[in-house]
mmCIF file of C-alpha atoms in Angstrom:
data_model
loop_
_atom_site.group_PDB
_atom_site.id
_atom_site.type_symbol
_atom_site.label_atom_id
_atom_site.label_comp_id
_atom_site.label_asym_id
_atom_site.label_seq_id
_atom_site.Cartn_x
_atom_site.Cartn_y
_atom_site.Cartn_z
ATOM 1 C CA MET M 1 4.659 72.155 -40.565
ATOM 2 C CA LYS M 2 4.033 70.667 -37.635
ATOM 3 C CA ILE M 3 1.884 67.276 -38.278
ATOM 4 C CA ALA M 4 0.663 64.630 -35.567
ATOM 5 C CA ILE M 5 0.111 60.960 -36.437
ATOM 6 C CA LEU M 6 -2.169 58.949 -34.949
ATOM 7 C CA SER M 7 -1.206 55.539 -34.152
ATOM 8 C CA ARG M 8 -0.495 52.483 -31.644
ATOM 9 C CA ASN M 9 2.982 51.269 -32.968
ATOM 10 C CA THR M 10 5.814 53.027 -34.424
ATOM 11 C CA ARG M 11 6.599 49.740 -36.710
ATOM 12 C CA LEU M 12 4.279 49.592 -38.924
ATOM 13 C CA TYR M 13 5.061 50.273 -41.514
ATOM 14 C CA SER M 14 2.472 53.338 -42.647
ATOM 15 C CA THR M 15 3.102 54.875 -40.363
ATOM 16 C CA ARG M 16 7.276 54.631 -40.657
ATOM 17 C CA ARG M 17 6.506 55.635 -44.367
ATOM 18 C CA LEU M 18 3.999 59.020 -42.924
ATOM 19 C CA VAL M 19 7.329 59.627 -40.687
ATOM 20 C CA GLU M 20 9.620 59.442 -43.806
ATOM 21 C CA ALA M 21 7.764 61.448 -45.629
ATOM 22 C CA ALA M 22 7.819 64.040 -43.961
ATOM 23 C CA ARG M 23 11.526 64.471 -42.036
ATOM 24 C CA GLU M 24 12.049 64.802 -46.273
ATOM 25 C CA ARG M 25 9.726 67.579 -46.443
ATOM 26 C CA GLY M 26 11.375 69.276 -43.515
ATOM 27 C CA HIS M 27 8.404 69.107 -41.038
ATOM 28 C CA VAL M 28 7.870 68.240 -37.296
ATOM 29 C CA VAL M 29 6.286 65.016 -36.917
ATOM 30 C CA ARG M 30 5.581 62.977 -33.839
ATOM 31 C CA VAL M 31 3.844 60.245 -33.456
ATOM 32 C CA LEU M 32 1.019 59.456 -30.514
ATOM 33 C CA ASP M 33 -0.624 56.655 -28.731
ATOM 34 C CA PRO M 34 -4.023 57.852 -29.484
ATOM 35 C CA MET M 35 -4.884 55.383 -25.914
ATOM 36 C CA ARG M 36 -1.695 57.545 -24.168
ATOM 37 C CA CYS M 37 -3.467 60.879 -25.209
ATOM 38 C CA TYR M 38 -6.429 62.604 -22.227
ATOM 39 C CA ALA M 39 -8.474 65.632 -23.048
ATOM 40 C CA ARG M 40 -10.175 68.353 -20.653
ATOM 41 C CA VAL M 41 -13.067 69.260 -21.900
ATOM 42 C CA ALA M 42 -15.255 72.366 -20.749
ATOM 43 C CA PRO M 43 -16.308 75.893 -22.654
ATOM 44 C CA ASP M 44 -12.947 77.575 -23.299
ATOM 45 C CA ARG M 45 -10.681 75.281 -21.725
ATOM 46 C CA LEU M 46 -10.160 72.663 -24.108
ATOM 47 C CA SER M 47 -6.766 70.496 -23.297
ATOM 48 C CA MET M 48 -5.111 67.271 -24.004
ATOM 49 C CA ARG M 49 -2.031 65.253 -22.600
ATOM 50 C CA TYR M 50 0.408 63.188 -23.013
ATOM 51 C CA ARG M 51 2.093 60.414 -21.111
ATOM 52 C CA SER M 52 2.189 63.350 -18.368
ATOM 53 C CA LYS M 53 2.656 66.511 -20.327
ATOM 54 C CA PRO M 54 0.101 69.067 -21.837
ATOM 55 C CA LEU M 55 0.751 68.556 -26.013
ATOM 56 C CA ARG M 56 1.856 71.762 -28.223
ATOM 57 C CA ALA M 57 0.255 72.732 -30.750
ATOM 58 C CA PHE M 58 0.700 71.237 -33.895
ATOM 59 C CA ASP M 59 -1.235 71.232 -37.732
ATOM 60 C CA CYS M 60 -2.544 68.492 -38.334
ATOM 61 C CA VAL M 61 -3.203 65.319 -37.807
ATOM 62 C CA ILE M 62 -3.412 62.304 -39.013
ATOM 63 C CA PRO M 63 -5.409 59.962 -37.975
ATOM 64 C CA ARG M 64 -3.985 56.225 -37.673
ATOM 65 C CA ILE M 65 -6.726 54.339 -36.469
ATOM 66 C CA GLY M 66 -7.283 50.669 -35.075
ATOM 67 C CA ALA M 67 -10.504 49.140 -35.962
ATOM 68 C CA SER M 68 -9.713 47.724 -31.854
ATOM 69 C CA SER M 69 -9.822 51.428 -30.590
ATOM 70 C CA THR M 70 -12.413 53.183 -33.020
ATOM 71 C CA PHE M 71 -13.867 54.753 -29.918
ATOM 72 C CA TYR M 72 -11.514 56.116 -27.796
ATOM 73 C CA GLY M 73 -9.275 57.055 -31.166
ATOM 74 C CA THR M 74 -12.176 59.460 -32.486
ATOM 75 C CA ALA M 75 -12.773 60.005 -29.328
ATOM 76 C CA VAL M 76 -9.157 61.567 -29.240
ATOM 77 C CA LEU M 77 -8.981 62.924 -33.036
ATOM 78 C CA ARG M 78 -12.561 65.036 -32.246
ATOM 79 C CA GLN M 79 -10.415 66.434 -29.376
ATOM 80 C CA LEU M 80 -7.859 68.029 -31.630
ATOM 81 C CA GLU M 81 -10.342 69.530 -34.207
ATOM 82 C CA MET M 82 -12.196 71.526 -31.721
ATOM 83 C CA MET M 83 -8.461 72.556 -30.325
ATOM 84 C CA GLY M 84 -8.557 73.589 -33.846
ATOM 85 C CA VAL M 85 -5.900 71.314 -35.241
ATOM 86 C CA TYR M 86 -6.790 69.888 -39.450
ATOM 87 C CA THR M 87 -6.778 66.217 -40.265
ATOM 88 C CA PRO M 88 -7.947 65.400 -43.600
ATOM 89 C CA SER M 89 -10.764 62.934 -42.000
ATOM 90 C CA PRO M 90 -12.327 63.843 -38.755
ATOM 91 C CA ALA M 91 -13.850 61.664 -35.992
ATOM 92 C CA ASP M 92 -17.649 61.439 -37.324
ATOM 93 C CA ALA M 93 -16.163 60.239 -41.392
ATOM 94 C CA VAL M 94 -14.022 57.722 -39.191
ATOM 95 C CA LEU M 95 -17.096 56.313 -37.723
ATOM 96 C CA ARG M 96 -19.004 56.975 -41.130
ATOM 97 C CA ALA M 97 -16.532 54.506 -42.203
ATOM 98 C CA ARG M 98 -15.982 51.766 -39.852
ATOM 99 C CA ASP M 99 -20.031 51.025 -40.211
ATOM 100 C CA LYS M 100 -20.279 49.526 -43.418
ATOM 101 C CA LEU M 101 -24.068 48.773 -43.380
ATOM 102 C CA GLY M 102 -23.938 52.642 -42.926
ATOM 103 C CA CYS M 103 -21.600 53.412 -44.738
ATOM 104 C CA LEU M 104 -23.110 51.414 -48.141
ATOM 105 C CA GLN M 105 -27.122 53.090 -47.533
ATOM 106 C CA ARG M 106 -25.015 57.129 -47.825
ATOM 107 C CA MET M 107 -23.675 55.030 -50.851
ATOM 108 C CA ALA M 108 -26.418 53.656 -52.001
ATOM 109 C CA ALA M 109 -28.591 57.476 -51.212
ATOM 110 C CA GLN M 110 -26.222 58.975 -53.844
ATOM 111 C CA GLY M 111 -26.738 57.297 -56.597
ATOM 112 C CA ILE M 112 -23.555 54.888 -56.521
ATOM 113 C CA GLU M 113 -23.512 51.350 -57.679
ATOM 114 C CA VAL M 114 -22.942 48.443 -54.518
ATOM 115 C CA PRO M 115 -24.041 44.595 -54.826
ATOM 116 C CA THR M 116 -26.697 44.098 -53.766
ATOM 117 C CA THR M 117 -27.439 44.389 -49.762
ATOM 118 C CA VAL M 118 -29.411 43.384 -47.914
ATOM 119 C CA PHE M 119 -29.889 42.796 -43.253
ATOM 120 C CA GLY M 120 -32.513 41.718 -41.260
ATOM 121 C CA ASP M 121 -32.597 40.709 -37.287
ATOM 122 C CA ASN M 122 -35.734 38.877 -36.666
ATOM 123 C CA PRO M 123 -35.265 35.175 -37.347
ATOM 124 C CA ASP M 124 -38.555 34.686 -38.557
ATOM 125 C CA ASP M 125 -37.942 37.441 -41.296
ATOM 126 C CA THR M 126 -34.196 35.722 -41.982
ATOM 127 C CA ALA M 127 -36.181 33.380 -45.919
ATOM 128 C CA ASP M 128 -38.435 36.246 -46.228
ATOM 129 C CA VAL M 129 -34.697 38.991 -46.130
ATOM 130 C CA LEU M 130 -32.770 36.597 -48.197
ATOM 131 C CA GLY M 131 -35.468 36.207 -51.034
ATOM 132 C CA LEU M 132 -34.541 39.857 -51.290
ATOM 133 C CA ILE M 133 -31.443 39.840 -52.329
ATOM 134 C CA GLY M 134 -32.028 36.664 -54.520
ATOM 135 C CA PRO M 135 -30.863 33.030 -54.977
ATOM 136 C CA PRO M 136 -26.847 32.498 -53.442
ATOM 137 C CA PRO M 137 -23.902 32.692 -53.670
ATOM 138 C CA HIS M 138 -25.096 34.195 -51.011
ATOM 139 C CA VAL M 139 -21.701 36.345 -49.071
ATOM 140 C CA ILE M 140 -22.203 37.120 -45.860
ATOM 141 C CA LYS M 141 -20.362 40.114 -43.668
ATOM 142 C CA LEU M 142 -19.683 41.327 -40.423
ATOM 143 C CA ASN M 143 -20.234 45.087 -40.227
ATOM 144 C CA GLU M 144 -17.275 45.950 -38.194
ATOM 145 C CA GLY M 145 -14.538 43.042 -39.370
ATOM 146 C CA SER M 146 -12.356 44.294 -41.313
ATOM 147 C CA GLN M 147 -8.904 43.007 -43.805
ATOM 148 C CA GLY M 148 -11.312 39.823 -44.808
ATOM 149 C CA ALA M 149 -12.570 39.053 -41.263
ATOM 150 C CA GLY M 150 -16.208 37.795 -40.861
ATOM 151 C CA VAL M 151 -16.820 37.302 -44.151
ATOM 152 C CA VAL M 152 -17.869 33.983 -45.242
ATOM 153 C CA LEU M 153 -19.385 32.642 -48.882
ATOM 154 C CA ALA M 154 -22.033 30.122 -48.710
ATOM 155 C CA GLU M 155 -23.395 29.041 -51.558
ATOM 156 C CA LYS M 156 -26.355 26.902 -50.893
ATOM 157 C CA GLN M 157 -29.716 28.645 -49.140
ATOM 158 C CA ALA M 158 -29.208 26.178 -46.769
ATOM 159 C CA ALA M 159 -26.052 27.430 -45.487
ATOM 160 C CA SER M 160 -27.238 30.887 -45.752
ATOM 161 C CA GLN M 161 -29.335 30.829 -42.911
ATOM 162 C CA SER M 162 -27.162 28.503 -40.981
ATOM 163 C CA VAL M 163 -24.841 31.098 -41.403
ATOM 164 C CA VAL M 164 -27.010 34.045 -40.653
ATOM 165 C CA GLU M 165 -28.453 32.055 -37.494
ATOM 166 C CA ALA M 166 -24.573 31.186 -35.943
ATOM 167 C CA PHE M 167 -24.216 35.096 -36.567
ATOM 168 C CA ARG M 168 -27.383 36.267 -35.256
ATOM 169 C CA GLY M 169 -27.078 33.790 -31.875
ATOM 170 C CA LEU M 170 -22.941 35.344 -32.183
ATOM 171 C CA ALA M 171 -24.959 38.950 -31.410
ATOM 172 C CA ALA M 172 -23.385 39.760 -34.932
ATOM 173 C CA ASN M 173 -24.045 43.153 -36.492
ATOM 174 C CA PHE M 174 -24.016 41.705 -40.206
ATOM 175 C CA VAL M 175 -24.393 42.276 -43.586
ATOM 176 C CA VAL M 176 -25.614 39.806 -46.757
ATOM 177 C CA GLN M 177 -24.294 40.700 -50.658
ATOM 178 C CA GLU M 178 -24.909 39.047 -53.345
ATOM 179 C CA PHE M 179 -21.909 37.521 -55.135
ATOM 180 C CA ILE M 180 -19.918 39.174 -58.543
ATOM 181 C CA PRO M 181 -19.502 35.327 -60.116
ATOM 182 C CA GLU M 182 -17.822 38.368 -62.803
ATOM 183 C CA ALA M 183 -15.426 39.373 -60.558
ATOM 184 C CA ASN M 184 -13.412 35.886 -60.144
ATOM 185 C CA GLY M 185 -11.882 36.487 -57.224
ATOM 186 C CA SER M 186 -9.851 39.531 -57.701
ATOM 187 C CA ASP M 187 -10.805 44.276 -56.118
ATOM 188 C CA LEU M 188 -9.623 47.139 -56.953
ATOM 189 C CA ARG M 189 -8.116 49.079 -53.970
ATOM 190 C CA CYS M 190 -8.026 52.825 -55.023
ATOM 191 C CA PHE M 191 -5.808 55.247 -52.947
ATOM 192 C CA VAL M 192 -7.603 58.476 -52.975
ATOM 193 C CA VAL M 193 -5.922 61.636 -51.333
ATOM 194 C CA GLY M 194 -8.319 64.367 -52.329
ATOM 195 C CA HIS M 195 -9.545 64.715 -54.945
ATOM 196 C CA LYS M 196 -6.906 62.339 -57.080
ATOM 197 C CA VAL M 197 -6.545 58.881 -57.602
ATOM 198 C CA VAL M 198 -3.083 58.842 -56.497
ATOM 199 C CA ALA M 199 -2.466 55.537 -57.112
ATOM 200 C CA ALA M 200 -4.678 51.433 -57.645
ATOM 201 C CA MET M 201 -4.445 47.580 -57.514
ATOM 202 C CA GLN M 202 -5.773 45.302 -58.307
ATOM 203 C CA ARG M 203 -6.256 42.967 -55.476
ATOM 204 C CA ASP M 204 -6.415 38.068 -56.336
ATOM 205 C CA ALA M 205 -8.077 36.344 -54.255
ATOM 206 C CA SER M 206 -5.551 33.006 -53.422
ATOM 207 C CA ALA M 207 -6.280 29.488 -54.805
ATOM 208 C CA GLY M 208 -9.626 28.134 -53.371
ATOM 209 C CA ASP M 209 -10.493 31.855 -51.546
ATOM 210 C CA PHE M 210 -12.549 34.014 -52.754
ATOM 211 C CA ARG M 211 -11.696 37.381 -51.199
ATOM 212 C CA ALA M 212 -8.421 39.100 -52.457
ATOM 213 C CA ASN M 213 -6.531 40.833 -48.710
ATOM 214 C CA LEU M 214 -3.692 40.934 -49.208
ATOM 215 C CA HIS M 215 -3.805 39.473 -45.225
ATOM 216 C CA ARG M 216 -4.771 36.742 -46.546
ATOM 217 C CA GLY M 217 -2.782 35.683 -49.225
ATOM 218 C CA GLY M 218 -4.427 37.577 -52.004
ATOM 219 C CA VAL M 219 -1.598 38.698 -54.416
ATOM 220 C CA ALA M 220 -1.088 42.169 -56.047
ATOM 221 C CA THR M 221 -0.102 43.535 -59.070
ATOM 222 C CA PRO M 222 -0.133 47.598 -60.071
ATOM 223 C CA ALA M 223 -4.303 49.031 -61.695
ATOM 224 C CA THR M 224 -5.074 51.078 -64.617
ATOM 225 C CA LEU M 225 -8.915 52.455 -63.603
ATOM 226 C CA SER M 226 -10.976 53.540 -65.895
ATOM 227 C CA ALA M 227 -12.528 56.821 -65.443
ATOM 228 C CA ALA M 228 -16.111 55.805 -64.023
ATOM 229 C CA GLU M 229 -13.495 53.827 -61.228
ATOM 230 C CA ARG M 230 -11.312 56.943 -61.126
ATOM 231 C CA ARG M 231 -14.757 58.351 -60.421
ATOM 232 C CA MET M 232 -16.675 56.299 -57.927
ATOM 233 C CA ALA M 233 -13.119 56.142 -55.980
ATOM 234 C CA ILE M 234 -13.521 59.532 -55.511
ATOM 235 C CA ARG M 235 -17.019 59.504 -55.000
ATOM 236 C CA ALA M 236 -17.225 57.556 -52.391
ATOM 237 C CA ALA M 237 -14.218 58.627 -49.749
ATOM 238 C CA SER M 238 -16.112 61.792 -50.965
ATOM 239 C CA ALA M 239 -19.345 61.041 -49.678
ATOM 240 C CA ILE M 240 -17.882 59.569 -46.582
ATOM 241 C CA GLY M 241 -15.819 62.904 -46.073
ATOM 242 C CA LEU M 242 -11.932 61.221 -46.168
ATOM 243 C CA GLY M 243 -9.770 63.395 -47.386
ATOM 244 C CA ILE M 244 -7.615 60.297 -47.205
ATOM 245 C CA ALA M 245 -9.163 56.298 -47.965
ATOM 246 C CA GLY M 246 -9.058 53.468 -49.518
ATOM 247 C CA VAL M 247 -12.000 52.928 -51.469
ATOM 248 C CA ASP M 248 -12.750 49.098 -52.568
ATOM 249 C CA LEU M 249 -14.017 48.239 -56.345
ATOM 250 C CA LEU M 250 -14.968 45.599 -58.209
ATOM 251 C CA ARG M 251 -14.984 45.262 -61.556
ATOM 252 C CA SER M 252 -18.699 43.130 -63.020
ATOM 253 C CA MET M 253 -20.983 43.579 -65.687
ATOM 254 C CA ARG M 254 -22.410 46.555 -64.881
ATOM 255 C CA GLY M 255 -20.239 48.413 -63.859
ATOM 256 C CA PRO M 256 -18.161 49.142 -61.013
ATOM 257 C CA LEU M 257 -19.933 48.778 -57.626
ATOM 258 C CA LEU M 258 -19.278 49.702 -54.132
ATOM 259 C CA LEU M 259 -17.416 47.446 -51.754
ATOM 260 C CA GLU M 260 -16.517 50.136 -48.874
ATOM 261 C CA ALA M 261 -14.368 52.740 -48.099
ATOM 262 C CA ASN M 262 -11.136 52.258 -45.472
ATOM 263 C CA ALA M 263 -10.157 55.112 -43.277
ATOM 264 C CA SER M 264 -7.100 54.193 -42.763
ATOM 265 C CA PRO M 265 -5.869 52.088 -45.534
ATOM 266 C CA GLY M 266 -2.600 50.325 -44.848
ATOM 267 C CA LEU M 267 0.631 51.897 -47.138
ATOM 268 C CA GLU M 268 2.465 49.093 -47.717
ATOM 269 C CA GLY M 269 1.011 46.904 -50.076
ATOM 270 C CA ILE M 270 -0.529 49.301 -52.426
ATOM 271 C CA GLU M 271 3.460 51.379 -52.339
ATOM 272 C CA THR M 272 4.853 47.998 -52.654
ATOM 273 C CA ALA M 273 2.269 46.428 -56.637
ATOM 274 C CA THR M 274 2.279 49.725 -57.765
ATOM 275 C CA GLY M 275 6.103 52.249 -56.312
ATOM 276 C CA VAL M 276 4.204 54.971 -55.930
ATOM 277 C CA ASP M 277 4.997 57.864 -52.760
ATOM 278 C CA VAL M 278 1.738 57.128 -51.749
ATOM 279 C CA ALA M 279 2.984 58.356 -48.579
ATOM 280 C CA GLY M 280 4.305 61.829 -50.354
ATOM 281 C CA SER M 281 1.673 62.387 -52.182
ATOM 282 C CA ILE M 282 -0.518 62.427 -48.828
ATOM 283 C CA ILE M 283 2.738 64.934 -46.800
ATOM 284 C CA GLU M 284 2.913 67.241 -49.723
ATOM 285 C CA TRP M 285 -1.630 67.210 -50.844
ATOM 286 C CA LEU M 286 -1.342 68.033 -46.862
ATOM 287 C CA GLN M 287 0.673 70.827 -46.837
ATOM 288 C CA ASP M 288 -1.516 72.393 -49.177
ATOM 289 C CA GLN M 289 -3.972 71.848 -47.459
ATOM 290 C CA VAL M 290 -2.186 73.824 -44.293
ATOM 291 C CA GLN M 291 -1.782 76.973 -45.516
ATOM 292 C CA ARG M 292 -4.543 77.254 -47.316
ATOM 293 C CA VAL M 293 -6.325 77.155 -43.177
ATOM 294 C CA HIS M 294 -3.868 79.625 -42.565
ATOM 295 C CA THR M 295 -4.745 82.292 -45.727
ATOM 296 C CA GLY M 296 -8.599 81.692 -44.575
ATOM 297 C CA GLU M 297 -9.249 79.670 -48.057
ATOM 298 C CA PRO M 298 -12.064 77.085 -48.535
ATOM 299 C CA VAL M 299 -10.814 73.317 -47.419
ATOM 300 C CA PRO M 300 -12.390 71.440 -49.229
ATOM 301 C CA ARG M 301 -13.840 68.044 -47.482
ATOM 302 C CA ARG M 302 -13.602 68.996 -44.213
ATOM 303 C CA THR M 303 -17.492 68.581 -41.833
ATOM 304 C CA SER M 304 -15.682 70.237 -38.441
ATOM 305 C CA SER M 305 -17.424 73.800 -38.996
ATOM 306 C CA LEU M 306 -14.538 74.521 -36.154
ATOM 307 C CA GLN M 307 -11.231 77.600 -36.567
ATOM 308 C CA ARG M 308 -8.510 77.364 -36.385
#
C-alpha cells in the first residue's frame, strides 16, 4: 500500500508514529507538506505536483491538517480525493469538524446529547441569549479555537456579558455553553478508528484550571468507557463523516455529553497514557479499507461518490 500523510512537520510525534507503523507493516509512506502541493483543475485532467515534480499515485491519504492551514489543506485533500485516492476523513468532514457550532448542531439534530449551547450576534440580544442557557457559570468558546485556547469560564452574569462583548469586539465567532460542575475539570478523549473506539483516556485539569487539555497542563490516565460512551463516540464520528477521530465527552448527571469531534487527533497523549498502539490500529484498518476499494466492496464512512 502506498500511503500519503498530509502534514506540515515530519518531526511531529503523530506523523512520526504513523510513518513508523506503516513501514513496520511493509507499506510505502510519504509525508507531504500540503502547503507545497499545487494542482491543476480541469475536466478529466486533474493533476497535482509537489516541489516541482508530479505526484505519483497513492492508495490512501491520511490528513493531519492543522487549524492554521484548514482552507488550503482541505483543498489539497479534496483534489486527491477527486483523483481517486481513498481517505478515511474526506475534506468536507474535516471542514465540518473544524466548525464547533456546526458540529454541535449536527449532533443535536441526530439526538446526540450535548451541553446546552447558545449563540447570538447582535449586542442588543446578549441578555436574552444568556437567559436561554440559565444562570452562570458559563463556558464561552471561540468557534475556531483548539487545544483549550479561546475557552473562558465566566462565573458571574456580568463576567459573561463582558467576555461576550470582548469577543464581539474582535469580530470572533463564539458559543456559550452550560458549565457541568460534576465533571470536576475532567473529560474523556475517545479515539475512534472505523466503527471502534481503539483507546480512551481521561484528562484531568491542572490545579486552578477547568480545561482538561494536555496542552494546558492536564494529566491523562487510561479510561474505561461505558457502553453508552462508546456508542456516543462512534455515532459522533459517523455523524461528521470521520473514519479517524478524537471524540471528547463529558460525564454528567444526565449521562455522557458530546463536546466535539476532532479530525486530526494527536497520538502522543493517548498512546503514552494507555500504552495502545493507536498508530498501528489506524494503519491496519486502512489496509482493510483500501482492500475493499480495490475489490469494489462498499467502504463504510466514505462520503465521496467518486470511484477509484
